[in-house]
Amino acid sequence: MAVRRIVYCGHPALRRRAKRVKRIDDDIIELARDLRETMLEAGGLGLAAAQLGESLAVVTVLRDPGENDVVELINPRIVEQEGEQEGSEGCLSLPTLRGTVIRPEHIVVKAADISGEEVTVEGRNLMARCLAHELDHVEGMLFTDRAEPDTLCWIRPDDSEESGYRTEPTTLEEAEEAFERLRRQRGES
């Protein structure tokens, strides 16, 4: 298990539809464990293989933040969804960018776990949002594809604000340019 570098918006893996895993071998188990460790280290609620530059249908989602209870899903697919919730969303591949996204209120996902057994994961509210977000990564989508464009903003630390941060409105084009600069600074292709 290792903490790996999370790729930023603009990396090609983030826009590719992930390949289904045909066989759960040691490499896939290691990838799932790396996703888990990387997500926990970064303080995220979910992470997809695409965010590590791997175009494979493997995701992790934090089921219970207080307990670090992580579910690892291979070849996940939504089998049921209902309701609607609107809320602010961000992504570890688009750090400090937020936007308002409409997601299902309730979601049911079927997948394989790392032992190859079929599992069913159900989520409501925040868990439903996280599952839908990570499964979008499997399809090569980012939250910015679903966000209401006029809600995109940067979250900036600001001690003069009661919340400890301020928001700065931005456009999708400005955000993509900023991430491209970050990727170049990091030496990403």
Short mmCIF file of C-alpha atoms in Angstrom, two decimals:
data_model
loop_
_atom_site.label_atom_id
_atom_site.label_comp_id
_atom_site.label_asym_id
_atom_site.label_seq_id
_atom_site.Cartn_x
_atom_site.Cartn_y
_atom_site.Cartn_z
CA MET A 1 0.00 0.00 0.00
CA ALA A 2 1.22 3.43 -0.88
CA VAL A 3 0.03 7.01 -0.96
CA ARG A 4 0.17 8.06 -4.59
CA ARG A 5 0.03 11.40 -6.40
CA ILE A 6 -3.48 12.55 -7.35
CA VAL A 7 -3.63 13.88 -10.91
CA TYR A 8 -5.22 17.24 -11.68
CA CYS A 9 -7.93 18.31 -14.06
CA GLY A 10 -6.57 18.08 -17.61
CA HIS A 11 -4.91 14.69 -17.13
CA PRO A 12 -6.19 12.38 -19.91
CA ALA A 13 -7.19 9.56 -17.52
CA LEU A 14 -9.83 11.81 -15.96
CA ARG A 15 -11.70 12.05 -19.28
CA ARG A 16 -11.50 8.41 -20.34
CA ARG A 17 -14.24 5.93 -19.67
CA ALA A 18 -12.62 3.43 -17.30
CA LYS A 19 -11.96 -0.12 -18.44
CA ARG A 20 -13.85 -2.81 -16.58
CA VAL A 21 -11.68 -5.07 -14.47
CA LYS A 22 -11.73 -8.57 -15.96
CA ARG A 23 -9.75 -10.30 -13.22
CA ILE A 24 -9.10 -9.23 -9.64
CA ASP A 25 -5.42 -9.97 -9.21
CA ASP A 26 -2.71 -8.66 -6.89
CA ASP A 27 -2.27 -5.50 -9.01
CA ILE A 28 -5.97 -4.60 -8.70
CA ILE A 29 -5.96 -5.31 -4.96
CA GLU A 30 -2.87 -3.11 -4.59
CA LEU A 31 -4.55 -0.35 -6.62
CA ALA A 32 -7.64 -0.50 -4.38
CA ARG A 33 -5.47 -0.32 -1.26
CA ASP A 34 -3.47 2.60 -2.72
CA LEU A 35 -6.74 4.40 -3.47
CA ARG A 36 -7.82 3.89 0.12
CA GLU A 37 -4.55 5.14 1.59
CA THR A 38 -4.30 8.09 -0.80
CA MET A 39 -7.89 9.15 -0.15
CA LEU A 40 -7.48 9.00 3.63
CA GLU A 41 -4.15 10.87 3.51
CA ALA A 42 -5.70 13.60 1.33
CA GLY A 43 -8.76 13.91 3.58
CA GLY A 44 -11.16 13.00 0.79
CA LEU A 45 -14.53 11.28 0.87
CA GLY A 46 -13.93 9.20 -2.25
CA LEU A 47 -11.32 8.51 -4.91
CA ALA A 48 -11.38 6.81 -8.30
CA ALA A 49 -8.53 5.03 -10.08
CA ALA A 50 -8.67 7.71 -12.80
CA GLN A 51 -7.52 10.21 -10.17
CA LEU A 52 -4.30 8.21 -9.83
CA GLY A 53 -3.92 8.16 -13.62
CA GLU A 54 -5.32 4.61 -13.98
CA SER A 55 -8.24 4.11 -16.40
CA LEU A 56 -9.77 1.21 -14.47
CA ALA A 57 -13.22 0.89 -12.89
CA VAL A 58 -12.07 0.91 -9.26
CA VAL A 59 -13.23 3.42 -6.64
CA THR A 60 -13.14 3.91 -2.90
CA VAL A 61 -15.69 5.78 -0.83
CA LEU A 62 -15.56 6.70 2.84
CA ARG A 63 -18.68 5.18 4.35
CA ASP A 64 -18.21 6.59 7.85
CA PRO A 65 -15.75 9.50 8.21
CA GLY A 66 -15.56 9.13 11.99
CA GLU A 67 -14.42 5.52 11.70
CA ASN A 68 -12.34 5.66 8.48
CA ASP A 69 -14.74 2.98 7.20
CA VAL A 70 -13.84 2.70 3.50
CA VAL A 71 -15.62 0.63 0.88
CA GLU A 72 -13.59 -0.52 -2.14
CA LEU A 73 -15.65 -1.11 -5.29
CA ILE A 74 -14.61 -2.81 -8.51
CA ASN A 75 -16.74 -2.37 -11.66
CA PRO A 76 -19.37 -0.34 -9.79
CA ARG A 77 -22.70 0.45 -11.42
CA ILE A 78 -25.76 2.33 -10.27
CA VAL A 79 -28.79 0.03 -10.12
CA GLU A 80 -31.22 2.38 -8.42
CA GLN A 81 -31.49 6.08 -7.65
CA GLU A 82 -34.24 8.33 -6.43
CA GLY A 83 -34.87 11.82 -5.20
CA GLU A 84 -32.75 14.87 -5.67
CA GLN A 85 -30.37 16.93 -3.56
CA GLU A 86 -28.53 20.10 -4.41
CA GLY A 87 -25.23 20.88 -2.74
CA SER A 88 -21.69 22.16 -2.96
CA GLU A 89 -19.19 19.72 -4.36
CA GLY A 90 -15.44 19.58 -4.85
CA CYS A 91 -12.88 17.04 -6.01
CA LEU A 92 -9.34 16.08 -5.06
CA SER A 93 -8.38 16.41 -8.75
CA LEU A 94 -9.71 19.98 -8.77
CA PRO A 95 -8.40 21.24 -5.41
CA THR A 96 -10.09 24.28 -3.87
CA LEU A 97 -12.69 24.49 -6.69
CA ARG A 98 -16.34 24.15 -5.68
CA GLY A 99 -19.66 24.24 -7.47
CA THR A 100 -23.30 23.43 -6.89
CA VAL A 101 -24.31 20.02 -8.25
CA ILE A 102 -27.64 18.20 -8.24
CA ARG A 103 -27.27 14.53 -7.26
CA PRO A 104 -29.66 11.74 -6.28
CA GLU A 105 -30.83 11.73 -2.65
CA HIS A 106 -30.64 7.93 -2.53
CA ILE A 107 -28.49 5.59 -4.60
CA VAL A 108 -27.85 1.84 -4.79
CA VAL A 109 -24.63 0.55 -6.34
CA LYS A 110 -23.64 -3.01 -7.19
CA ALA A 111 -19.98 -3.91 -7.57
CA ALA A 112 -17.39 -6.50 -6.70
CA ASP A 113 -15.25 -6.17 -3.61
CA ILE A 114 -11.53 -6.98 -3.64
CA SER A 115 -12.27 -10.66 -2.95
CA GLY A 116 -14.46 -10.78 -6.07
CA GLU A 117 -17.74 -11.10 -4.18
CA GLU A 118 -20.72 -9.07 -5.42
CA VAL A 119 -21.66 -6.35 -2.96
CA THR A 120 -24.50 -3.86 -2.81
CA VAL A 121 -23.81 -0.44 -1.32
CA GLU A 122 -26.63 1.93 -0.48
CA GLY A 123 -26.17 5.60 0.20
CA ARG A 124 -28.33 8.51 1.26
CA ASN A 125 -27.51 12.20 1.39
CA LEU A 126 -23.72 12.72 1.51
CA MET A 127 -22.95 9.03 0.84
CA ALA A 128 -25.23 9.13 -2.23
CA ARG A 129 -23.43 12.27 -3.43
CA CYS A 130 -20.01 10.61 -2.97
CA LEU A 131 -21.03 7.42 -4.77
CA ALA A 132 -22.51 9.35 -7.71
CA HIS A 133 -19.41 11.58 -7.89
CA GLU A 134 -16.98 8.62 -7.95
CA LEU A 135 -19.06 6.71 -10.49
CA ASP A 136 -18.96 9.80 -12.71
CA HIS A 137 -15.16 9.42 -12.67
CA VAL A 138 -15.61 5.86 -13.99
CA GLU A 139 -17.51 7.39 -16.92
CA GLY A 140 -14.83 10.04 -17.54
CA MET A 141 -16.87 12.89 -16.07
CA LEU A 142 -15.94 15.59 -13.57
CA PHE A 143 -18.25 17.43 -11.18
CA THR A 144 -17.76 20.55 -13.32
CA ASP A 145 -19.70 18.77 -16.10
CA ARG A 146 -22.77 18.77 -13.83
CA ALA A 147 -22.20 21.96 -11.82
CA GLU A 148 -24.30 25.03 -12.42
CA PRO A 149 -21.69 27.23 -14.21
CA ASP A 150 -22.45 30.40 -12.24
CA THR A 151 -21.76 28.58 -8.93
CA LEU A 152 -18.12 27.69 -9.64
CA CYS A 153 -15.77 29.31 -7.14
CA TRP A 154 -12.39 28.98 -5.51
CA ILE A 155 -12.23 28.45 -1.75
CA ARG A 156 -9.41 30.61 -0.36
CA PRO A 157 -8.10 30.73 3.22
CA ASP A 158 -8.91 34.06 4.85
CA ASP A 159 -8.46 34.64 8.58
CA SER A 160 -10.51 37.83 8.39
CA GLU A 161 -13.63 35.78 7.58
CA GLU A 162 -15.58 34.11 10.37
CA SER A 163 -15.57 30.81 8.45
CA GLY A 164 -11.80 31.03 7.90
CA TYR A 165 -12.15 31.20 4.14
CA ARG A 166 -13.66 33.26 1.35
CA THR A 167 -15.02 32.33 -2.05
CA GLU A 168 -13.90 33.83 -5.36
CA PRO A 169 -16.20 33.26 -8.33
CA THR A 170 -14.55 31.77 -11.41
CA THR A 171 -15.48 30.33 -14.79
CA LEU A 172 -14.84 26.83 -16.04
CA GLU A 173 -12.35 28.19 -18.56
CA GLU A 174 -10.40 30.08 -15.87
CA ALA A 175 -10.36 27.00 -13.64
CA GLU A 176 -9.16 24.72 -16.44
CA GLU A 177 -6.35 27.19 -17.25
CA ALA A 178 -5.32 27.28 -13.57
CA PHE A 179 -5.18 23.48 -13.38
CA GLU A 180 -3.20 23.33 -16.62
CA ARG A 181 -0.61 25.67 -15.06
CA LEU A 182 -0.50 23.47 -11.93
CA ARG A 183 -0.05 20.34 -14.05
CA ARG A 184 2.85 21.92 -15.92
CA GLN A 185 4.47 22.97 -12.62
CA ARG A 186 4.19 19.38 -11.42
CA GLY A 187 5.61 18.03 -14.70
CA GLU A 188 2.41 16.13 -15.59
CA SER A 189 1.72 15.37 -19.23
#
